Every structure is written in structure tokens, then in C-alpha cells.
Amino acid sequence: MTFDAQAWLAEARSLIGETNVLTPNREEDLSAFVKDWRGKFQGPALAVLRPATTAEVQGLVRLAARAGVAIVPQGGNTGLCGASVPMTSGRQVVLQLGRMNKVRELDVRNNTVTVEAGYILQQLQELAASAGRLFPLSLGAEGSCQIGGNLATNAGGMQVLRYGNMRELVLGLEVVLPDGEVLDLLRALRKDNTGYDLKQLFIGSEGTLGIVTAATLKLFPLPTAETSAFAGVASLEDAISVLDVMRASMGDRFSAFELISHPALELVRQYFPDTPPLLEQDCAWYLLMKAADGGDGSALNDAMQAALMACMEQGTIKDVALASSLAQTQVLWDLRENVTHAQQMDGGNIKHDVALPISRLPAFVEGMLPELAHAFPGVRPIIYGHLGDGNLHFNVSAPDGVDAKAWQTRTDAVNKIIHDATVALRGSISAEHGVGQLKRDELLHYKTAIEMDVMHRIKKALDPQNLLNPGKVLNT
Amino acid sequence: MTFDAQAWLAEARSLIGETNVLTPNREEDLSAFVKDWRGKFQGPALAVLRPATTAEVQGLVRLAARAGVAIVPQGGNTGLCGASVPMTSGRQVVLQLGRMNKVRELDVRNNTVTVEAGYILQQLQELAASAGRLFPLSLGAEGSCQIGGNLATNAGGMQVLRYGNMRELVLGLEVVLPDGEVLDLLRALRKDNTGYDLKQLFIGSEGTLGIVTAATLKLFPLPTAETSAFAGVASLEDAISVLDVMRASMGDRFSAFELISHPALELVRQYFPDTPPLLEQDCAWYLLMKAADGGDGSALNDAMQAALMACMEQGTIKDVALASSLAQTQVLWDLRENVTHAQQMDGGNIKHDVALPISRLPAFVEGMLPELAHAFPGVRPIIYGHLGDGNLHFNVSAPDGVDAKAWQTRTDAVNKIIHDATVALRGSISAEHGVGQLKRDELLHYKTAIEMDVMHRIKKALDPQNLLNPGKVLNT
């Protein structure tokens, strides 16, 4: 059966309306949908489809299934691994879920909210706050990323230490399956042991098993007091000792524990020269910490100060600055965000997003630095990340004088060194960014054949026609 | 091909040793393994197999697969739904994992521990405590239930409000698949987005998809201060308001929020007459609350008292007693355990384990009480449970004068009233106890055909021969 693209598109238009089927041949600019924001991945799309309801998604999926058209589900298209843009093989459409942006139910007393996949993360944070609640997922792209994408990639970010990844924030899902059936798992329950927990399959599977159209998410009490601190330590071992002390004394009031290496801070100072001096001495590593609680802030501040003092006495913290105003707090967290921006401005770095058992991080970093220096003389590792979760963004900037483009050609060699060491210590080569196209083939190298086989069996059980996001995560 | 049981057992003996293959024809007493502790479920077993290593489990699974012998994985056999004992159909062996009880790794600095499936829950709590850590899962059977069973049933218990169900406590699993391959997912990472999170499939699947042989679990700082309180409230609405206030002011220091109805307390007083009076007035409902923290107890006590006082001022708490000693704390938590014991001694009650959105619990209970009274005049609902999780043990004791056995014959009718109302409010008919044999057929009634179909597809993808715990959870 030959495929008549025009007839197919006409059917799609009749399902979701003329203006919601964007096609390249109308000379519409599809680049926001077919190219990722870093410009690393791009593929042709037959069309970009923008349904507004679950029923419309169902109709489109059935239409695609009949014609063997592959579907690339897409949220805010802010991912780093190319999962949300088309690949060059075969007939693909982008299913852009941004018009599915309704709040279905806010149940303050149950501490839950049900929103559609296209709802923007930051809007959800604001909606929760307006009801005196916290939706804790927090990450750089929050102004444009969508809940569906956060689910598809099991997003992490700044407060995983306290609240977990996106997976831990989900109570229920509504999913359109590859055959167009709706799997209604929209439960708002803290406990439900009635058979397999199917929603887990879809979280983090990057749109390869089903299309999430709505989710019921956990809310938390909105902290009324917050305090942040910036500390310098001499070693990663000391940093981990600090984490121990802070968690033991503050429990889950302690909500963020970020690491910034001295070279990363220097890079920020280089590109953001009005970054204020924060400590009286330079240290090898810096810690950015946050605690939050109900009540007024005085008990929280006292607890934070006492715990930091204990670390000073143990000698693990060399110097510390406590933010005593909102403005000072903002300075600290801007600094954290500026690590990312400074690297972008510096150009040419090879990014890694590894996780390790926290106990093994010091040995990992101590082994990596000389190995990289030996393999690539003059190389500049820019290390920072979510130390409380064992997650490092271990980025490697070009040696001085090496141009950005030339450095990118060494990506595979740099990856191999870092990822081999990571996996040797039973770490993960993608802590929070996912797999997408970028790490798909590396996965084959680092996972066991049995694990890959079970993943393929699950894919086949749910998507036997291989219609959903083919070529992402798995080589299907 | 005819099945030669004796030859098969001889092979099993050669794999794991003579003494670890228990058979009925040797007149060994297998009742502890083939019958559940409540005496509700029982089936014949060709043998009870007690392997000591993952390799032995592999060998047995392959042996079983070749001969089409079904395997019933079993931990402490403390479940309530008959998942861990054989069914009457076909050739089944019990695979008892109690000899797999080694600690593989305790990594204090990473806050993780890796133990084998047969490790006893209480031993794990003690092991963690000896390292200054908390393993938070806590439930009535902790002295004999095993980690493998806790995983298979996604166990809940007393501290879910703060620490989540067993699922939330798992970082890694080792699983023997139905074809005898070992799926090594023993990662000790807080973040790992490298493909499908396969471990989720096995947690809560009651041994129908694979045999968990070891797990890497999260540990937490060991609280150094604890405080408990017992409060009386007039209504469930007020109880939920109390929960709001306590969580808003104490955050995750607030770790347990248990509900006991007045009739449940009266039943305890009847069977445990030296239960001390706790409050000056009777109330319709009682709340048993716990908070825990690091540091010394004074700040925690102050925070607890201030929050309780705020509830008194709002009028939601009528009367409250704060435990001021360990002995008093013990009295409160014994009382909670004695609700279960008193019902056992009272005989003849029909148990339910429902979960609802917390916001809908008041309407649910207010609707149920008159409906049950109308359908079964004189009936005595004994309601208690984990209110903080929306989980009620809504048990229904026989009307006075109706004998226990006669009352049990009404089980289906009582279940139907309670479960219909639960599902109408989008609740769960098994919050923490699982499905097993007991609720398998009810599941068909309350789940959508699509959800059941996806469960069957997963089962088929992993266990095409239907060797693992057939007839549990799914009608396979």
C-alpha cells in the first residue's frame, strides 16, 4: 500500500483542525519543533501535530498506526539527548502536546494536582504556591519545559535530595497507548497495591511506550522559611562528611546540596565579573546548601547555623557564608545557574551527567583528573552538580588554545574515559538527562545483554509496531 | 513427556543439597510453607525448595522451566492475600528464600545497604541502627517477614507518610527471571535515567514476573529524638485539618499519623482492660501521631506542642496527651497494635484495606456507616489505619449475637458494598496488602479491561511459560 501523505495530512486536519497541523511544505517554520535547542539533533517531520484533548491524541495515534507513521511525542523540547525531535529514518510526525495544558483538578486537601501533559512546570509551581502548596521539581528549563516531558525523562534538578526525582512525585497517569487505547491510571492515592504499577513503565521511557496526556502529582506543604549557605571545603571526602552532618541534624529540612568546583567558580567569575566575593579564602570545592521549613525562620536559621558550626569544628568546612536576606540567597542560586551559562559562553565543552554511589565519588574524581590530564594535556574539567544525589555534571572544556569545534571531535574519546570509570564503579552514564539519540548506542556497551533484552521485550509488548519514538533509547 | 517427580526431586537435591528439598512424602511437616498464617489458603506442593545462593535459584528455575513445574516464591509467609502459598492447580513447588540471608554490602556513607531476599526486616532495622542509620519500613510482621516479601508486596506500614512504601526505599534489585537468567539491577544510585526502570516491574508484582534474590535499599539518618501524641477529634474532617497543620509546621519531622475510631478503642479496652485512660473525654476518632528528628528532643517537643496547641485553638483537637517518656510512648503504640489483636480475639471480622484520596475519606466513611447498618443491622465497623496515607483498615465485625463463621459467609456482600464505594471515589481495594489469590477475581471487576490487558502483556513478555506464581494477581 503506497502512502499518500497529502491524504493522510488531510485526515489529520479533519481530526484536530487546519491550524494545528503544521507542515514544512506550507513554508511554516518548524525549526522549533524539529531541532533541539542546542542545535545538535534535527530530523525531517511530515508534520507537527498539536492536539488539544486526549481524544484528539487517540485519533491521531490511530491514524498514525493505520499508515505506519511514527510519532515523536514532544513537550517543551528542552531535553539534552535529542529524544523529542525526529530522526532521519522513516516517516515521522512530531506530536506536540503544548495545547493540552488544562488543570483537571487541584485537590489541596489531598495534596494532589492533576494537569495535562502540556502544562508548563513553572506554571505548576505557581499554581501550587497560590494554594499554599509546593510542587518541588525545579530545574533550569522550568519556564518552558512541560510536565509531559518531565515525566518522559524522569526529570531531576535541584531538590531531588529532599523530594526525589519526577518519578517519586507521580501518583497517577493517563496514557494513550500505541494502539490508540487510553490507559486511565489517574489515581490520586498514596498507596495502591492492586497489581503491577504500570505507570512506572511510562515514567522515564522517553515517549517510546505510550503518550502521557495527563498526570496526578504530589504536592507538599509550602515552606514558609528558607535559608541558604555557601561553604568551602578542601576535598570531596570532607564534602560528604558535611552532607552527613547536615542530614543527621536537619533531616529533610535540608533540601539541596550542590557542588561547585573551584575551576567552575573561576569560570563564572570570568564571564560574570560582578559575581561578589563570597568567602575569604579559595577552596578546592564549594557547597551550596539550602534548608526549608514551616514556621518562622528563626528555628531553621538556628539549626542551620548549629550544623554548619559543627562542621567548622570538625574541620570539614573551611569557611562559610550564610545568606541573611532574600537578595543574598538569590546571589548564591544565580551563581549556581551561571555555571551553566558560563560554560555556554566559554564554548566547546563535552558534557557528562554521571551518577555514582556517593561513597565512591571521591575516588572517581581523584582517578579522573589525572587520567584526563594525561590523555588531553591542558584540558579543563568543570565539575559541579547535585552532590547530595551523587550526580555530577562532569564537563570537560577544551584545553586553552584548542578550538571548540576541534575539541568536539574528541567527544567519543572523552566519553569513553569518563563513562568506563563510571560504570566500573557501578555508576550511571545518564543520571538525569536520559538517553534519547545521544546515548542510545553507548547503552549497548554499558548495559548487560539481559537488561537490554528485557527492555526490548517490554517495548515489543506495548508497541509491537514500533510506532512511538522509534530509535530513541532503544535501537529499534 | 511424562513427568517423573522422583527424578525431578533428585535433580533438585543434587542442585541444593538433600536437606534443602523438603517433600511431603517424607512426612516432613510442610504446613508452615504450604498454608498461610491465617489458615485461609493452602495448596499441595511437590516440594519446598530452600536455595542459599542466586546460582542455586537459577539452577532450580531452569530445572522447573524444563519440566513445566510452577514456582511459588516465598519469604516469611506473613502475607494476607495468599500470594506465597501454592494453589491447587498443577504441579507447584514453593521456593523458600529464607536461607538467602546475607548482607552483601553496607555502605554507610552512601546511605545504602544490599541484602539478600531472605533477610528479616527487623534484622535490617537493627543492622541499620547499629551503623547510626534508619531503615524506615515498619510493620506488624517485622520480626519474621523478609525483604523479598516486602519487595514482592510493596509493603507499607507505619511510616509511609514520611518515608514512602517499600517501592520508594529501593535503589536496586537482583532478579532471577523465569528463564533462569539473572537480571542484575543492583545499583546504589539516587539517579539513573538510562532506559526503562525495570526494577519497578518486580516491586509489588508478588513473585509473578521474577524472583528477587537481593536488593539495594535506602538508609536514612537515625533520628535521635522522637515524640508521640494521642489526640481526640470529633470528625474526619477535623482529623484531616490536623494533618494539614502538623505537616505545614513540622514538615517531614512529622512521620506517622494513625487513626483509631472510638469503637476500635472500645474493643481494645474490652480485650486489654488495663489499657490506661488517655484522654479526659471520649471522642469519635483518635489520632496517634509521631514526630522524629536529629539533635536533642527539646526543639522537636516544642514544635510538636506548638502545632498541637494551634489545632486546639482552631478547635479541631478536643483533647490531647503528649507522651513524655519512652514508657508512655510504648503505651500509645501498643494500643495501636492491640487494635489488630483485639479484633483477632473478638473473632469474625471481615477485613478491608482501602485507600482513598484523603479529601474524600470523610464522605466515604459517612456514606459507608449508614449503608452497612442498613444492609447488616447491628454490624460493628472497626475503622483504623494510616490516615496520613489515606489508607483505612475498614474492618467489619459481626453484629452482636451473630456467630463468626456465619458472618464470614457474608464476606462477598460486605466486600461489594465497601469496594464499590471505594472505586466509585477512585480509591484502591488493596492499599498495602496486595492481591494474591484473595482479590484476584475482584480485580477483574474493578480495573479497566485495558489495564488488565497491559498487565497480561507484561506477564507474557517476562514469563511466557507462566511458571512464576501462576494464578496470583492475574488469572493466568
Coordinates of N, CA and C in Angstrom, one line a residue, chain B residues 155-349:
Chain B
A155 N 5.4 -3.5 50.5 CA 4.9 -3.3 51.9 C 4.8 -1.8 52.3
G156 N 3.8 -1.6 53.2 CA 3.6 -0.2 53.6 C 3.9 0.0 55.1
G157 N 2.9 0.0 55.9 CA 3.1 0.1 57.4 C 3.0 1.5 57.9
M158 N 3.8 1.7 59.0 CA 3.6 2.8 59.9 C 4.2 4.1 59.5
Q159 N 5.2 4.1 58.6 CA 5.9 5.4 58.4 C 5.9 5.8 56.9
V160 N 4.9 5.4 56.2 CA 4.8 5.7 54.8 C 4.6 7.2 54.6
L161 N 3.9 7.8 55.5 CA 3.7 9.3 55.4 C 5.0 10.0 55.2
R162 N 6.0 9.5 55.9 CA 7.3 10.2 55.9 C 8.3 9.6 54.8
Y163 N 8.3 8.3 54.8 CA 9.4 7.6 54.0 C 8.9 6.9 52.8
G164 N 7.6 6.8 52.6 CA 7.1 6.1 51.4 C 6.9 4.6 51.6
N165 N 6.3 3.9 50.6 CA 6.2 2.5 50.7 C 7.5 1.8 50.3
M166 N 7.6 0.5 50.4 CA 8.8 -0.2 50.1 C 9.4 0.2 48.7
R167 N 8.5 0.5 47.7 CA 9.0 0.9 46.4 C 9.9 2.1 46.5
E168 N 9.5 3.0 47.3 CA 10.3 4.3 47.4 C 11.7 4.0 48.1
L169 N 11.8 2.9 48.8 CA 13.0 2.6 49.5 C 14.1 1.8 48.7
V170 N 13.7 1.4 47.5 CA 14.5 0.5 46.7 C 15.4 1.3 45.7
L171 N 16.7 1.0 45.6 CA 17.5 1.6 44.6 C 17.9 0.5 43.6
G172 N 18.1 -0.7 44.0 CA 18.5 -1.7 43.0 C 17.9 -3.1 43.4
L173 N 17.9 -3.9 42.4 CA 17.4 -5.3 42.6 C 18.3 -6.3 41.8
E174 N 18.4 -7.5 42.3 CA 18.8 -8.6 41.6 C 17.7 -9.6 41.4
V175 N 17.4 -10.0 40.2 CA 16.2 -10.8 39.9 C 16.6 -12.0 39.1
V176 N 16.1 -13.2 39.4 CA 16.2 -14.3 38.6 C 14.9 -14.4 37.7
L177 N 15.1 -14.3 36.4 CA 14.0 -14.3 35.5 C 13.4 -15.7 35.3
P178 N 12.2 -15.8 34.8 CA 11.6 -17.1 34.6 C 12.4 -18.1 33.7
D179 N 13.3 -17.5 32.9 CA 14.2 -18.4 32.1 C 15.5 -18.7 32.8
G180 N 15.6 -18.3 34.0 CA 16.8 -18.6 34.8 C 18.0 -17.6 34.6
E181 N 17.8 -16.6 33.7 CA 18.8 -15.6 33.6 C 18.8 -14.7 34.8
V182 N 19.9 -14.1 35.2 CA 20.0 -13.2 36.3 C 20.0 -11.7 35.7
L183 N 19.0 -11.0 36.2 CA 18.9 -9.6 35.8 C 19.5 -8.8 36.9
D184 N 20.7 -8.2 36.6 CA 21.5 -7.5 37.7 C 21.2 -6.0 37.6
L185 N 20.3 -5.6 38.5 CA 20.0 -4.2 38.6 C 20.4 -3.6 39.9
L186 N 21.4 -4.2 40.5 CA 21.9 -3.9 41.9 C 22.7 -2.6 41.9
R187 N 22.0 -1.5 41.6 CA 22.7 -0.2 41.6 C 22.3 0.6 42.8
A188 N 23.3 1.3 43.3 CA 23.1 2.0 44.6 C 23.0 3.5 44.3
L189 N 22.2 3.9 43.3 CA 22.2 5.3 42.8 C 20.9 6.0 43.1
R190 N 21.0 7.3 43.4 CA 19.8 8.1 43.6 C 19.2 8.5 42.3
K191 N 20.0 8.5 41.2 CA 19.5 8.9 39.9 C 20.1 8.0 38.9
D192 N 19.3 7.6 38.0 CA 19.8 6.7 36.9 C 18.7 6.7 35.8
N193 N 18.9 7.5 34.8 CA 17.9 7.6 33.7 C 18.5 7.0 32.4
T194 N 18.9 5.7 32.5 CA 19.5 5.0 31.4 C 18.5 3.9 30.9
G195 N 17.4 4.4 30.4 CA 16.4 3.4 29.9 C 15.3 3.1 30.9
Y196 N 14.5 2.1 30.5 CA 13.4 1.7 31.4 C 13.8 1.3 32.8
D197 N 13.1 1.7 33.8 CA 13.4 1.4 35.2 C 12.8 0.0 35.5
L198 N 13.5 -1.0 35.0 CA 13.0 -2.3 35.1 C 12.7 -2.8 36.5
K199 N 13.4 -2.3 37.5 CA 13.2 -2.8 38.8 C 11.7 -2.6 39.3
Q200 N 11.2 -1.5 38.8 CA 9.8 -1.2 39.2 C 8.8 -2.3 38.8
L201 N 9.1 -3.0 37.8 CA 8.2 -4.1 37.4 C 8.1 -5.2 38.4
F202 N 9.2 -5.5 39.1 CA 9.2 -6.6 40.0 C 8.6 -6.2 41.4
I203 N 8.8 -4.9 41.8 CA 8.3 -4.5 43.1 C 6.8 -4.5 43.1
G204 N 6.2 -5.2 44.0 CA 4.7 -5.3 44.1 C 4.1 -6.2 43.1
S205 N 4.9 -7.0 42.4 CA 4.3 -7.9 41.4 C 4.1 -9.3 42.0
E206 N 4.3 -9.5 43.3 CA 4.0 -10.7 44.1 C 4.6 -11.9 43.4
G207 N 5.8 -11.8 43.0 CA 6.5 -13.0 42.5 C 6.0 -13.6 41.2
T208 N 5.3 -12.8 40.4 CA 4.7 -13.3 39.2 C 5.6 -13.0 38.0
L209 N 6.6 -12.2 38.1 CA 7.4 -11.8 37.0 C 8.9 -12.2 37.1
G210 N 9.3 -12.4 38.3 CA 10.7 -12.7 38.5 C 10.9 -13.0 40.0
I211 N 12.0 -13.6 40.3 CA 12.3 -13.9 41.7 C 13.4 -13.0 42.2
V212 N 13.0 -12.1 43.1 CA 14.0 -11.1 43.7 C 14.9 -11.9 44.6
T213 N 16.3 -11.8 44.3 CA 17.2 -12.5 45.2 C 18.0 -11.6 46.1
A214 N 18.1 -10.3 45.7 CA 18.8 -9.3 46.5 C 18.3 -7.9 46.2
A215 N 18.5 -7.0 47.1 CA 18.1 -5.6 46.9 C 19.0 -4.7 47.5
T216 N 19.2 -3.5 46.9 CA 19.9 -2.4 47.5 C 18.9 -1.4 47.9
L217 N 18.9 -1.1 49.2 CA 17.9 -0.3 49.8 C 18.5 1.0 50.4
K218 N 17.6 2.0 50.5 CA 18.0 3.3 51.1 C 18.0 3.3 52.6
L219 N 19.0 4.0 53.1 CA 19.0 4.2 54.6 C 18.9 5.7 54.8
F220 N 18.5 6.1 56.0 CA 18.3 7.5 56.4 C 19.0 7.8 57.7
P221 N 19.2 9.0 58.0 CA 19.8 9.4 59.3 C 18.9 8.8 60.4
L222 N 19.5 8.3 61.4 CA 18.8 7.7 62.5 C 18.3 8.9 63.4
P223 N 17.0 9.0 63.6 CA 16.5 10.1 64.4 C 17.0 9.9 65.8
T224 N 17.4 11.0 66.5 CA 17.9 10.9 67.8 C 16.8 11.4 68.8
A225 N 15.8 11.9 68.3 CA 14.7 12.4 69.2 C 13.4 12.0 68.6
E226 N 12.4 11.5 69.4 CA 11.1 11.1 68.9 C 10.1 11.6 69.9
T227 N 8.9 12.0 69.4 CA 7.8 12.3 70.3 C 6.5 11.8 69.7
S228 N 5.7 11.4 70.6 CA 4.4 10.8 70.1 C 3.2 11.5 70.9
A229 N 2.1 11.6 70.3 CA 0.9 12.2 70.9 C -0.3 11.5 70.5
F230 N -1.3 11.6 71.4 CA -2.6 10.9 71.2 C -3.7 12.0 71.3
A231 N -4.5 12.2 70.3 CA -5.5 13.3 70.3 C -6.8 12.8 70.0
G232 N -7.8 13.4 70.5 CA -9.2 13.1 70.1 C -9.8 14.2 69.3
V233 N -10.5 13.8 68.2 CA -11.2 14.7 67.3 C -12.6 14.3 67.1
A234 N -13.4 15.3 66.7 CA -14.9 15.0 66.5 C -15.2 14.4 65.2
S235 N -14.4 14.7 64.2 CA -14.8 14.2 62.8 C -13.6 14.0 62.0
L236 N -13.8 13.2 60.9 CA -12.6 13.0 60.0 C -12.2 14.3 59.3
E237 N -13.1 15.2 59.1 CA -12.8 16.5 58.5 C -11.8 17.2 59.4
D238 N -12.1 17.2 60.7 CA -11.2 17.8 61.7 C -9.8 17.0 61.7
A239 N -9.9 15.7 61.6 CA -8.6 14.9 61.6 C -7.7 15.4 60.4
I240 N -8.3 15.6 59.3 CA -7.5 16.0 58.1 C -7.0 17.4 58.3
S241 N -7.8 18.3 58.9 CA -7.3 19.6 59.2 C -6.1 19.5 60.1
V242 N -6.1 18.6 61.1 CA -5.0 18.4 62.0 C -3.7 18.0 61.2
L243 N -4.0 17.1 60.3 CA -2.8 16.6 59.4 C -2.2 17.8 58.7
D244 N -3.1 18.6 58.1 CA -2.6 19.8 57.4 C -1.7 20.7 58.3
V245 N -2.2 21.0 59.5 CA -1.4 21.9 60.4 C -0.1 21.2 60.8
M246 N -0.2 19.9 61.1 CA 1.0 19.3 61.6 C 2.1 19.2 60.5
R247 N 1.7 18.9 59.3 CA 2.7 18.8 58.2 C 3.2 20.2 57.8
A248 N 2.3 21.2 57.8 CA 2.8 22.5 57.5 C 3.8 23.0 58.4
S249 N 3.6 22.7 59.7 CA 4.5 23.3 60.7 C 5.7 22.4 61.0
M250 N 5.6 21.1 60.8 CA 6.7 20.2 61.1 C 7.3 19.5 59.9
G251 N 6.7 19.7 58.8 CA 7.3 19.1 57.6 C 7.5 17.6 57.8
D252 N 8.6 17.1 57.3 CA 8.9 15.6 57.4 C 9.4 15.2 58.7
R253 N 9.5 16.1 59.7 CA 9.7 15.6 61.0 C 8.5 14.8 61.5
F254 N 7.3 15.2 60.9 CA 6.1 14.5 61.3 C 6.0 13.2 60.5
S255 N 6.1 12.1 61.2 CA 6.4 10.8 60.5 C 5.3 9.8 60.6
A256 N 4.3 9.9 61.4 CA 3.2 9.0 61.5 C 1.9 9.6 61.9
F257 N 0.8 9.3 61.3 CA -0.5 9.9 61.5 C -1.5 8.8 61.4
E258 N -1.8 8.1 62.6 CA -2.7 6.9 62.6 C -4.0 7.3 63.1
L259 N -5.0 6.6 62.6 CA -6.4 6.9 63.0 C -6.9 5.7 63.8
I260 N -7.7 5.9 64.8 CA -8.4 4.8 65.6 C -9.8 5.3 65.9
S261 N -10.8 4.6 65.5 CA -12.2 5.0 65.8 C -12.5 4.7 67.2
H262 N -13.5 5.4 67.7 CA -13.9 5.1 69.1 C -14.3 3.7 69.3
P263 N -15.1 3.0 68.4 CA -15.4 1.6 68.6 C -14.1 0.7 68.6
A264 N -13.2 1.1 67.8 CA -11.9 0.3 67.8 C -11.2 0.5 69.2
L265 N -11.2 1.7 69.7 CA -10.6 1.8 71.1 C -11.4 1.1 72.1
E266 N -12.7 1.1 72.0 CA -13.5 0.4 73.0 C -13.2 -1.1 72.9
L267 N -13.0 -1.6 71.7 CA -12.7 -3.1 71.5 C -11.4 -3.4 72.2
V268 N -10.4 -2.5 72.1 CA -9.1 -2.7 72.8 C -9.3 -2.7 74.3
R269 N -10.1 -1.8 74.8 CA -10.3 -1.7 76.2 C -11.0 -3.0 76.7
Q270 N -11.9 -3.6 75.8 CA -12.6 -4.8 76.2 C -11.6 -6.0 76.4
Y271 N -10.7 -6.1 75.5 CA -9.8 -7.3 75.5 C -8.5 -7.0 76.2
F272 N -8.2 -5.7 76.4 CA -7.0 -5.3 77.2 C -7.4 -4.3 78.2
P273 N -8.0 -4.9 79.3 CA -8.7 -4.0 80.3 C -7.7 -3.1 81.0
D274 N -6.5 -3.4 81.0 CA -5.6 -2.4 81.7 C -5.0 -1.4 80.8
T275 N -5.6 -1.2 79.6 CA -5.2 0.0 78.8 C -5.6 1.2 79.6
P276 N -4.6 2.1 79.8 CA -4.9 3.2 80.7 C -5.8 4.2 80.0
P277 N -6.5 5.0 80.8 CA -7.3 6.1 80.2 C -6.3 7.1 79.6
L278 N -6.5 7.6 78.5 CA -5.5 8.5 77.9 C -6.0 10.0 77.8
L279 N -7.3 10.1 77.6 CA -7.9 11.5 77.4 C -9.0 11.6 78.5
E280 N -9.3 12.9 78.7 CA -10.4 13.1 79.7 C -11.8 12.9 79.1
Q281 N -11.9 13.0 77.8 CA -13.2 12.8 77.2 C -13.1 11.8 76.1
D282 N -14.3 11.1 75.9 CA -14.4 10.3 74.7 C -14.6 11.1 73.4
C283 N -14.0 10.7 72.3 CA -14.2 11.4 71.1 C -14.6 10.4 70.0
A284 N -15.1 10.9 68.9 CA -15.5 9.9 67.8 C -14.2 9.3 67.2
W285 N -13.2 10.0 67.1 CA -11.9 9.5 66.5 C -10.7 9.9 67.3
Y286 N -9.7 9.1 67.2 CA -8.5 9.3 67.9 C -7.3 9.3 66.9
L287 N -6.3 10.1 67.1 CA -5.2 10.2 66.3 C -3.9 9.9 67.0
L288 N -3.1 9.0 66.5 CA -1.8 8.7 67.1 C -0.8 9.2 66.2
M289 N 0.0 10.1 66.7 CA 1.0 10.9 65.9 C 2.4 10.7 66.4
K290 N 3.3 10.8 65.4 CA 4.7 10.7 65.8 C 5.5 11.7 65.1
A291 N 6.5 12.3 65.7 CA 7.5 13.2 65.1 C 8.9 12.7 65.5
A292 N 9.8 12.9 64.6 CA 11.2 12.4 64.8 C 12.2 13.4 64.2
D293 N 13.3 13.5 64.8 CA 14.3 14.5 64.3 C 15.7 14.1 64.8
G294 N 16.7 14.8 64.3 CA 18.0 14.7 64.8 C 18.1 15.7 66.0
G295 N 19.3 15.8 66.6 CA 19.5 16.7 67.7 C 18.9 16.2 69.0
D296 N 18.9 17.0 70.0 CA 18.2 16.6 71.2 C 16.7 16.9 71.0
G297 N 15.9 16.4 71.9 CA 14.5 16.4 71.7 C 13.8 17.7 72.0
S298 N 14.5 18.7 72.6 CA 13.7 19.8 73.1 C 13.1 20.6 72.0
A299 N 13.8 20.9 70.9 CA 13.2 21.7 69.8 C 12.1 20.9 69.2
L300 N 12.2 19.6 69.1 CA 11.2 18.8 68.5 C 9.9 18.8 69.4
N301 N 10.1 18.6 70.7 CA 9.0 18.7 71.6 C 8.3 20.1 71.5
D302 N 9.1 21.1 71.5 CA 8.5 22.4 71.4 C 7.6 22.6 70.1
A303 N 8.2 22.1 69.0 CA 7.5 22.2 67.7 C 6.2 21.4 67.8
M304 N 6.3 20.2 68.3 CA 5.1 19.3 68.4 C 4.0 20.0 69.2
Q305 N 4.4 20.5 70.4 CA 3.5 21.2 71.3 C 2.8 22.4 70.7
A306 N 3.7 23.2 70.0 CA 3.1 24.4 69.4 C 2.1 24.0 68.3
A307 N 2.4 23.0 67.5 CA 1.5 22.6 66.4 C 0.2 22.0 67.0
L308 N 0.3 21.2 68.0 CA -0.9 20.7 68.7 C -1.7 21.8 69.3
M309 N -1.1 22.7 69.9 CA -1.8 23.9 70.5 C -2.5 24.7 69.4
A310 N -1.9 24.8 68.3 CA -2.6 25.5 67.2 C -3.9 24.8 66.8
C311 N -3.8 23.5 66.8 CA -5.0 22.7 66.5 C -6.1 22.8 67.6
M312 N -5.6 22.8 68.8 CA -6.6 23.0 69.9 C -7.3 24.4 69.8
E313 N -6.5 25.4 69.4 CA -7.1 26.7 69.3 C -8.1 26.8 68.1
Q314 N -7.7 26.1 67.1 CA -8.7 26.0 65.9 C -9.9 25.1 66.2
G315 N -9.8 24.4 67.3 CA -11.0 23.6 67.7 C -11.0 22.2 67.1
T316 N -10.0 21.9 66.3 CA -10.0 20.6 65.6 C -9.6 19.5 66.6
I317 N -8.7 19.7 67.5 CA -8.3 18.7 68.5 C -9.1 19.1 69.8
K318 N -9.8 18.1 70.3 CA -10.6 18.3 71.5 C -9.8 18.1 72.8
D319 N -8.9 17.1 72.7 CA -8.1 16.8 73.9 C -6.9 16.1 73.4
V320 N -5.8 16.3 74.1 CA -4.5 15.6 73.6 C -3.6 15.2 74.7
A321 N -2.9 14.1 74.6 CA -1.9 13.7 75.6 C -0.6 13.5 74.8
L322 N 0.4 14.2 75.4 CA 1.7 14.0 74.8 C 2.5 13.0 75.6
A323 N 3.1 12.1 74.9 CA 3.9 11.1 75.7 C 5.2 11.8 76.1
S324 N 5.4 11.7 77.5 CA 6.6 12.4 78.0 C 7.7 11.5 78.4
S325 N 7.5 10.2 78.1 CA 8.6 9.2 78.4 C 8.5 8.1 77.4
L326 N 9.6 7.4 77.3 CA 9.6 6.2 76.5 C 8.4 5.2 76.8
A327 N 8.2 5.1 78.1 CA 7.2 4.2 78.6 C 5.8 4.6 78.1
Q328 N 5.6 5.9 78.2 CA 4.3 6.4 77.7 C 4.1 6.2 76.2
T329 N 5.3 6.5 75.5 CA 5.2 6.3 74.0 C 4.9 4.8 73.7
Q330 N 5.5 3.9 74.4 CA 5.2 2.5 74.2 C 3.8 2.2 74.4
V331 N 3.2 2.7 75.4 CA 1.7 2.5 75.7 C 0.9 2.9 74.5
L332 N 1.2 4.0 73.9 CA 0.5 4.5 72.8 C 0.6 3.6 71.6
W333 N 1.8 3.2 71.3 CA 2.0 2.3 70.1 C 1.5 0.9 70.3
D334 N 1.6 0.4 71.6 CA 1.0 -0.9 71.9 C -0.5 -0.8 71.7
L335 N -1.1 0.3 72.0 CA -2.5 0.4 71.8 C -2.8 0.2 70.3
R336 N -2.0 0.9 69.5 CA -2.3 0.8 68.1 C -2.2 -0.7 67.6
E337 N -1.1 -1.4 68.1 CA -1.0 -2.8 67.7 C -2.2 -3.6 68.2
N338 N -2.6 -3.3 69.4 CA -3.7 -4.0 70.1 C -5.0 -3.9 69.4
V339 N -5.2 -2.9 68.5 CA -6.4 -2.9 67.7 C -6.5 -4.2 66.9
T340 N -5.4 -4.5 66.3 CA -5.3 -5.8 65.5 C -5.6 -7.0 66.3
H341 N -4.9 -7.0 67.5 CA -5.0 -8.2 68.4 C -6.4 -8.3 68.9
A342 N -7.0 -7.2 69.3 CA -8.4 -7.3 69.9 C -9.4 -7.8 68.8
Q343 N -9.2 -7.5 67.6 CA -10.1 -8.0 66.6 C -9.9 -9.5 66.4
Q344 N -8.6 -9.9 66.4 CA -8.3 -11.3 66.3 C -9.1 -12.1 67.5
M345 N -9.0 -11.5 68.7 CA -9.6 -12.2 69.8 C -11.1 -12.1 69.8
D346 N -11.6 -11.1 69.2 CA -13.0 -10.9 69.1 C -13.6 -11.9 68.0
G347 N -12.8 -12.2 67.1 CA -13.2 -13.2 66.1 C -14.1 -12.5 65.0
G348 N -14.3 -13.3 63.9 CA -15.3 -12.9 62.9 C -15.4 -11.5 62.5
N349 N -14.3 -11.0 61.9 CA -14.5 -9.7 61.2 C -14.0 -9.9 59.7

